[in-house]
Backbone as a printed PyTorch tensor [residue, N CA C, xyz], in Angstrom:
tensor([[[241.4830,  33.7840,  23.3950],
         [242.7720,  34.1070,  23.9770],
         [243.8380,  33.2990,  23.2450]],

        [[244.9020,  33.9350,  22.8790],
         [246.0010,  33.2950,  22.1740],
         [247.2840,  33.6750,  22.8900]],

        [[247.7240,  32.8350,  23.8170],
         [248.8990,  33.1250,  24.6200],
         [249.7290,  31.8610,  24.8000]],

        [[251.0330,  32.0010,  24.6160],
         [251.9540,  30.8730,  24.7150],
         [253.1240,  31.2720,  25.5980]],

        [[253.5250,  30.3710,  26.5060],
         [254.7280,  30.5540,  27.3050],
         [255.5410,  29.2700,  27.1880]],

        [[256.7970,  29.3950,  26.7620],
         [257.6570,  28.2420,  26.5360],
         [259.0090,  28.4390,  27.2100]],

        [[259.5970,  27.3500,  27.6860],
         [260.9750,  27.3510,  28.1620],
         [261.6560,  26.1550,  27.5290]],

        [[262.7920,  26.3920,  26.8950],
         [263.5230,  25.3140,  26.2540],
         [264.8980,  25.7680,  25.8200]],

        [[265.5710,  24.9020,  25.0630],
         [266.9210,  25.1850,  24.5720],
         [266.9140,  25.3670,  23.0620]],

        [[267.7170,  26.3120,  22.5820],
         [267.8250,  26.5520,  21.1560],
         [268.4650,  25.3510,  20.4650]],

        [[267.9060,  24.9730,  19.3150],
         [268.4510,  23.8580,  18.5540],
         [269.5510,  24.3070,  17.5950]],

        [[269.6270,  25.6130,  17.3340],
         [270.6800,  26.1920,  16.4910],
         [270.7320,  27.6850,  16.7720]],

        [[271.7560,  28.3450,  16.2780],
         [271.8810,  29.7880,  16.4670],
         [270.7330,  30.5130,  15.7640]],

        [[270.2700,  31.6430,  16.3320],
         [269.2060,  32.4180,  15.6700],
         [269.6660,  32.9570,  14.3190]],

        [[268.7100,  33.0630,  13.3910],
         [268.9800,  33.6520,  12.0770],
         [268.3480,  35.0410,  12.0430]],

        [[269.1420,  36.0500,  11.7110],
         [268.6700,  37.4350,  11.6820],
         [268.6140,  37.9250,  10.2450]],

        [[267.5170,  38.6100,   9.9160],
         [267.3730,  39.2570,   8.6120],
         [266.6310,  40.5610,   8.8390]],

        [[266.5620,  41.3750,   7.8040],
         [265.8700,  42.6650,   7.8960],
         [264.8050,  42.7290,   6.8090]],

        [[263.6400,  43.3100,   7.1420],
         [262.5570,  43.4510,   6.1670],
         [262.9720,  44.4590,   5.1030]],

        [[262.4010,  44.3260,   3.9230],
         [262.8000,  45.1580,   2.7810],
         [262.4220,  46.6240,   2.9590]],

        [[261.1790,  46.9120,   3.2970],
         [260.7160,  48.2920,   3.3340],
         [261.1680,  49.0700,   4.5480]],

        [[260.8680,  48.5780,   5.7270],
         [261.1260,  49.3220,   6.9570],
         [262.4500,  48.9900,   7.6070]],

        [[263.1640,  48.0150,   7.0630],
         [264.4440,  47.5730,   7.6280],
         [264.3080,  47.1520,   9.0930]],

        [[263.1870,  46.5050,   9.4320],
         [262.9850,  45.9920,  10.7850],
         [263.6870,  44.6410,  10.9140]],

        [[264.3660,  44.4360,  12.0400],
         [265.0600,  43.1780,  12.2990],
         [264.0480,  42.0720,  12.5940]],

        [[264.2990,  40.8830,  12.0480],
         [263.4670,  39.7070,  12.2950],
         [264.4050,  38.5390,  12.5840]],

        [[264.2700,  37.9300,  13.7570],
         [265.0840,  36.7670,  14.1060],
         [264.1780,  35.5500,  14.2190]],

        [[264.6770,  34.4130,  13.7450],
         [263.9540,  33.1550,  13.8940],
         [264.8880,  32.1300,  14.5120]],

        [[264.3130,  31.2900,  15.3650],
         [265.0540,  30.1930,  15.9550],
         [264.0770,  29.1170,  16.3840]],

        [[264.5920,  27.9410,  16.6400],
         [263.7730,  26.8080,  17.0630],
         [264.1720,  26.4210,  18.4740]],

        [[263.1690,  26.0960,  19.2880],
         [263.3880,  25.7310,  20.6880],
         [262.9720,  24.2770,  20.8960]],

        [[263.8110,  23.5080,  21.5770],
         [263.4850,  22.1270,  21.9380],
         [262.8220,  22.1300,  23.3100]],

        [[261.5990,  21.5760,  23.3760],
         [260.8230,  21.5650,  24.6100],
         [260.3630,  20.1390,  24.8810]],

        [[260.7480,  19.6030,  26.0380],
         [260.3360,  18.2490,  26.4110],
         [258.8970,  18.2590,  26.8960]],

        [[258.1430,  17.2480,  26.4660],
         [256.7880,  17.0620,  26.9790],
         [256.8730,  16.3040,  28.2980]],

        [[255.8990,  16.5120,  29.1890],
         [255.8810,  15.7130,  30.4240],
         [255.7580,  14.2240,  30.0740]],

        [[256.4940,  13.3870,  30.8030],
         [256.4930,  11.9510,  30.5380],
         [255.6920,  11.2430,  31.6150]],

        [[254.7730,  10.4010,  31.1890],
         [254.0320,   9.5790,  32.1370],
         [254.8800,   8.3730,  32.5050]],

        [[254.5950,   7.7750,  33.6430],
         [255.3500,   6.6050,  34.0980],
         [255.3360,   5.5310,  33.0100]],

        [[256.5280,   5.0780,  32.6360],
         [256.6410,   4.0460,  31.6130],
         [256.5220,   4.5660,  30.2000]],

        [[256.2750,   5.8620,  30.0400],
         [256.1140,   6.4410,  28.7050],
         [257.4360,   6.8170,  28.0770]],

        [[257.3960,   7.0470,  26.7950],
         [258.5850,   7.4400,  26.0570],
         [258.7040,   8.9580,  26.0340]],

        [[259.9180,   9.4520,  26.1770],
         [260.1790,  10.8870,  26.1740],
         [259.9060,  11.4500,  24.7790]],

        [[259.1820,  12.5820,  24.7350],
         [258.8830,  13.2440,  23.4750],
         [259.2630,  14.7130,  23.5750]],

        [[259.6830,  15.2640,  22.4470],
         [260.1240,  16.6470,  22.4020],
         [259.4390,  17.3680,  21.2510]],

        [[259.0370,  18.6070,  21.4920],
         [258.4790,  19.4630,  20.4520],
         [259.5400,  20.4880,  20.0480]],

        [[259.4680,  20.9530,  18.7910],
         [260.4420,  21.9000,  18.2580],
         [259.7290,  23.0700,  17.5840]],

        [[259.0850,  23.9570,  18.3620],
         [258.3960,  25.0890,  17.7260],
         [259.3830,  26.1310,  17.2130]],

        [[259.0180,  26.7290,  16.0700],
         [259.8120,  27.8230,  15.5140],
         [259.3150,  29.1270,  16.1130]],

        [[260.2480,  29.9760,  16.5100],
         [259.9350,  31.2470,  17.1620],
         [260.4010,  32.3820,  16.2590]],

        [[259.5550,  33.4150,  16.1140],
         [259.8960,  34.6140,  15.3540],
         [259.8010,  35.8040,  16.2920]],

        [[260.8130,  36.6580,  16.2700],
         [260.8380,  37.8460,  17.1280],
         [261.2840,  39.0380,  16.2810]],

        [[260.7840,  40.2420,  16.6100],
         [261.0000,  41.4350,  15.7880],
         [261.7400,  42.5380,  16.5440]],

        [[262.3050,  43.4710,  15.7830],
         [262.8740,  44.7000,  16.3210],
         [264.1760,  44.5200,  17.0760]],

        [[264.3870,  45.4000,  18.0540],
         [265.6130,  45.3780,  18.8670],
         [265.7640,  44.0500,  19.5880]],

        [[264.6390,  43.4780,  20.0070],
         [264.6760,  42.1870,  20.6870],
         [265.2480,  41.1020,  19.7640]],

        [[264.9460,  41.1820,  18.4650],
         [265.4950,  40.2360,  17.4880],
         [267.0100,  40.3920,  17.3950]],

        [[267.4870,  41.6210,  17.3640],
         [268.9260,  41.8680,  17.3090],
         [269.6230,  41.3420,  18.5590]],

        [[268.9960,  41.5210,  19.7260],
         [269.5610,  40.9960,  20.9680],
         [269.5880,  39.4710,  20.9780]],

        [[268.5600,  38.8530,  20.4150],
         [268.5400,  37.3900,  20.3270],
         [269.7080,  36.9040,  19.4840]],

        [[269.9400,  37.5570,  18.3560],
         [271.0420,  37.1490,  17.4840],
         [272.3890,  37.3580,  18.1750]],

        [[272.4930,  38.4100,  18.9810],
         [273.7590,  38.7250,  19.6400],
         [274.0470,  37.8010,  20.8210]],

        [[273.0430,  37.4830,  21.6460],
         [273.2820,  36.7890,  22.9030],
         [272.8930,  35.3140,  22.9180]],

        [[271.9960,  34.8910,  22.0280],
         [271.5640,  33.4980,  22.0580],
         [272.4160,  32.6420,  21.1360]],

        [[272.6130,  31.4000,  21.5270],
         [273.3800,  30.4520,  20.7210],
         [272.7950,  29.0640,  20.9420]],

        [[273.1270,  28.1630,  20.0580],
         [272.6610,  26.7810,  20.1540],
         [272.9330,  26.2350,  21.5570]],

        [[271.9040,  25.6130,  22.1390],
         [272.0410,  25.0110,  23.4580],
         [271.6740,  25.9120,  24.6190]],

        [[271.5420,  27.2180,  24.3900],
         [271.1930,  28.1380,  25.4820],
         [269.7340,  27.9920,  25.8680]],

        [[269.4650,  28.1140,  27.1610],
         [268.1040,  28.0540,  27.6890],
         [267.4440,  29.4180,  27.4970]],

        [[266.1730,  29.3920,  27.0390],
         [265.4510,  30.6230,  26.7550],
         [263.9900,  30.4660,  27.1690]],

        [[263.3980,  31.5690,  27.6060],
         [261.9630,  31.6240,  27.8850],
         [261.3080,  32.5130,  26.8390]],

        [[260.1690,  32.0830,  26.3160],
         [259.4780,  32.8280,  25.2540],
         [258.0240,  33.0180,  25.6480]],

        [[257.5370,  34.2490,  25.5040],
         [256.1300,  34.5510,  25.7150],
         [255.6180,  35.2080,  24.4370]],

        [[254.4810,  34.7120,  23.9400],
         [253.9660,  35.2660,  22.7020],
         [252.6400,  34.6560,  22.3240]],

        [[252.4230,  34.5040,  20.9930],
         [251.1560,  33.9750,  20.4930],
         [251.4250,  32.9980,  19.3590]],

        [[250.4730,  32.1070,  19.1200],
         [250.5610,  31.1770,  17.9970],
         [250.0670,  31.8530,  16.7300]],

        [[250.7020,  31.5240,  15.6120],
         [250.2610,  32.0260,  14.3230],
         [250.3950,  30.9000,  13.3090]],

        [[249.3240,  30.6240,  12.5960],
         [249.3520,  29.5640,  11.5950],
         [249.4400,  30.1720,  10.2000]],

        [[249.9240,  29.3820,   9.2730],
         [250.0290,  29.8350,   7.8950],
         [250.1780,  28.6390,   6.9730]],

        [[250.3140,  28.9040,   5.6990],
         [250.5220,  27.8230,   4.7350],
         [251.2480,  28.3740,   3.5150]],

        [[251.8850,  27.4650,   2.7930],
         [252.5310,  27.8140,   1.5320],
         [252.5680,  26.5730,   0.6520]],

        [[252.8180,  26.7770,  -0.6250],
         [252.9180,  25.6740,  -1.5670],
         [254.3940,  25.4060,  -1.8260]],

        [[254.8470,  24.1720,  -1.5660],
         [256.2510,  23.8450,  -1.7640],
         [256.5510,  23.5920,  -3.2340]],

        [[257.7990,  23.2800,  -3.5420],
         [258.2220,  23.1260,  -4.9430],
         [257.5660,  21.9400,  -5.6350]],

        [[257.0240,  20.9930,  -4.8530],
         [256.3210,  19.8400,  -5.4310],
         [254.8390,  20.1180,  -5.6450]],

        [[254.3770,  21.3140,  -5.2820],
         [252.9800,  21.6800,  -5.4600],
         [252.0880,  21.3030,  -4.2970]],

        [[252.6630,  20.7500,  -3.2460],
         [251.8720,  20.3630,  -2.0700],
         [251.7570,  21.5490,  -1.1140]],

        [[250.6190,  21.6570,  -0.4520],
         [250.4090,  22.7100,   0.5330],
         [251.0180,  22.2740,   1.8560]],

        [[251.8460,  23.1490,   2.4270],
         [252.4970,  22.8910,   3.7080],
         [251.9050,  23.8630,   4.7210]],

        [[251.4220,  23.3290,   5.8440],
         [250.8410,  24.1470,   6.9050],
         [251.8880,  24.3720,   7.9930]],

        [[251.9350,  25.5930,   8.5130],
         [252.9230,  25.9410,   9.5360],
         [252.2370,  26.4850,  10.7770]],

        [[252.8700,  26.2750,  11.9130],
         [252.4600,  26.8870,  13.1740],
         [253.7120,  27.4530,  13.8130]],

        [[253.7440,  28.7490,  14.0200],
         [254.8990,  29.4290,  14.6010],
         [254.4860,  30.1620,  15.8650]],

        [[255.4650,  30.4690,  16.7030],
         [255.2610,  31.3080,  17.8800],
         [255.8280,  32.6810,  17.5400]],

        [[254.9960,  33.7110,  17.5900],
         [255.4490,  35.0890,  17.4030],
         [255.6760,  35.6500,  18.8060]],

        [[256.9460,  35.9120,  19.1290],
         [257.3250,  36.2890,  20.4900],
         [257.0870,  37.7630,  20.7580]],

        [[256.4510,  38.0360,  21.8860],
         [256.3380,  39.4010,  22.3950],
         [257.4890,  39.6820,  23.3530]],

        [[257.9750,  38.6150,  23.9900],
         [259.0050,  38.7450,  25.0170],
         [259.9030,  37.5110,  24.9820]],

        [[261.2090,  37.7340,  25.0300],
         [262.1780,  36.6430,  25.0760],
         [263.0790,  36.8810,  26.2790]],

        [[263.1550,  35.8970,  27.1590],
         [263.9970,  35.9780,  28.3530],
         [265.2160,  35.0910,  28.1510]],

        [[266.3990,  35.6760,  28.3200],
         [267.6370,  34.9100,  28.2080],
         [267.9040,  34.2630,  29.5640]],

        [[267.7570,  32.9620,  29.6440],
         [267.9300,  32.2600,  30.9130],
         [269.3740,  31.8310,  31.1270]],

        [[270.1840,  31.9010,  30.0870],
         [271.6340,  31.7260,  30.1610],
         [272.2480,  32.8450,  29.3440]],

        [[273.1850,  33.5910,  29.9440],
         [273.7170,  34.8040,  29.3330],
         [275.0960,  34.6110,  28.7390]],

        [[275.4720,  35.5660,  27.8880],
         [276.8250,  35.6810,  27.3690],
         [276.8220,  35.9610,  25.8940]],

        [[277.9250,  36.5510,  25.4260],
         [278.0750,  36.7590,  23.9880],
         [278.2300,  35.4130,  23.3130]],

        [[277.7820,  35.3350,  22.0670],
         [277.9570,  34.1020,  21.3100],
         [279.4390,  33.8690,  21.1020]],

        [[279.8900,  32.6230,  21.2460],
         [281.2990,  32.3470,  20.9690],
         [281.5950,  32.5880,  19.4920]],

        [[282.7430,  33.1300,  19.2050],
         [283.1290,  33.4120,  17.8190],
         [283.7080,  32.1610,  17.1800]],

        [[283.2860,  31.8760,  15.9530],
         [283.8640,  30.7740,  15.2080],
         [283.1420,  29.4620,  15.3610]],

        [[282.4410,  29.2340,  16.4540],
         [281.6960,  27.9830,  16.6210],
         [280.5410,  28.2110,  17.5650]],

        [[279.5440,  27.3460,  17.4820],
         [278.4050,  27.4760,  18.3790],
         [278.7090,  26.8230,  19.7040]],

        [[278.0430,  27.2970,  20.7540],
         [278.2920,  26.7650,  22.0810],
         [277.5800,  25.4430,  22.2700]],

        [[278.0890,  24.6470,  23.1840],
         [277.4460,  23.3650,  23.4720],
         [276.4080,  23.5500,  24.5570]],

        [[275.5640,  22.5580,  24.7000],
         [274.4660,  22.6470,  25.6510],
         [274.9700,  22.7670,  27.0820]],

        [[276.1240,  22.1810,  27.3750],
         [276.6110,  22.1870,  28.7420],
         [277.4280,  23.4250,  29.0810]],

        [[277.6860,  24.2980,  28.1140],
         [278.5180,  25.4640,  28.4060],
         [277.7350,  26.4780,  29.2310]],

        [[278.4060,  27.0630,  30.2100],
         [277.8340,  28.1170,  31.0420],
         [278.7130,  29.3420,  30.8870]],

        [[278.1010,  30.4900,  30.8120],
         [278.8560,  31.7150,  30.6670],
         [278.7430,  32.4840,  31.9730]],

        [[279.9070,  32.8790,  32.5340],
         [279.9090,  33.5920,  33.8050],
         [279.7540,  35.0870,  33.6330]],

        [[279.7810,  35.5740,  32.3930],
         [279.6330,  37.0040,  32.1480],
         [278.1780,  37.4020,  32.3080]],

        [[277.9360,  38.3820,  33.1530],
         [276.5830,  38.9070,  33.3220],
         [276.5310,  40.2670,  32.6310]],

        [[275.3850,  40.6140,  32.0360],
         [275.2870,  41.9120,  31.3730],
         [275.3870,  43.0510,  32.3820]],

        [[275.6860,  44.2310,  31.8850],
         [275.8230,  45.4040,  32.7430],
         [274.5630,  45.6030,  33.5740]],

        [[274.7380,  45.8850,  34.8560],
         [273.6090,  46.1010,  35.7400],
         [273.1280,  44.8420,  36.4420]],

        [[273.6880,  43.6890,  36.1040],
         [273.3150,  42.4320,  36.7190],
         [274.5440,  41.8270,  37.3740]],

        [[274.3440,  41.0390,  38.3970],
         [275.4580,  40.3250,  38.9960],
         [275.3160,  38.8340,  38.7400]],

        [[276.4230,  38.1420,  38.6850],
         [276.4070,  36.7050,  38.4310],
         [275.7810,  35.9750,  39.6130]],

        [[275.1260,  34.8530,  39.3510],
         [274.4920,  34.0670,  40.3970],
         [275.5310,  33.1660,  41.0390]],

        [[275.5010,  33.0840,  42.3700],
         [276.3840,  32.1760,  43.1000],
         [275.7890,  30.7820,  43.0270]],

        [[276.4530,  29.8510,  42.3600],
         [275.9310,  28.5150,  42.1550],
         [275.9210,  27.6640,  43.4330]],

        [[276.5520,  28.1260,  44.5220],
         [276.6180,  27.3440,  45.7580],
         [275.5520,  27.7570,  46.7570]],

        [[274.4090,  28.1880,  46.2750],
         [273.3100,  28.5800,  47.1410],
         [272.7570,  27.3060,  47.7940]],

        [[272.5250,  27.2990,  49.1170],
         [272.1630,  26.0690,  49.8120],
         [270.7180,  25.5980,  49.6070]],

        [[269.9280,  26.2520,  48.8000],
         [268.5440,  25.7960,  48.5980],
         [268.2450,  25.5400,  47.1730]]])
């Protein structure tokens, strides 16, 4: 079984490109995920790279921005390549089957959003959440 579920914040805006032959959209981004901290332990964070394809990739590029919270469901994929120094570099990426936007809104034009920014715009068919819920 190869299944991964992650929740974290984007470390930078997604990068979108298209494949040469089929012109399929491919978006890549990195998510910062805190590891659980034991009492007295030091906080540690992982930064897995996520790859997503098709219409979902285009939506990621349109709606996700640095600092936004995102949920990712997919699988691990390993690979390797030889860098310019001749050394073999091993990679582990998450290939997303599903990406959930946990904070919504169009990307701000001209600059990336900060981690503390909240967007009150909800997509069509959804209503904004009332932040004063008593529970």
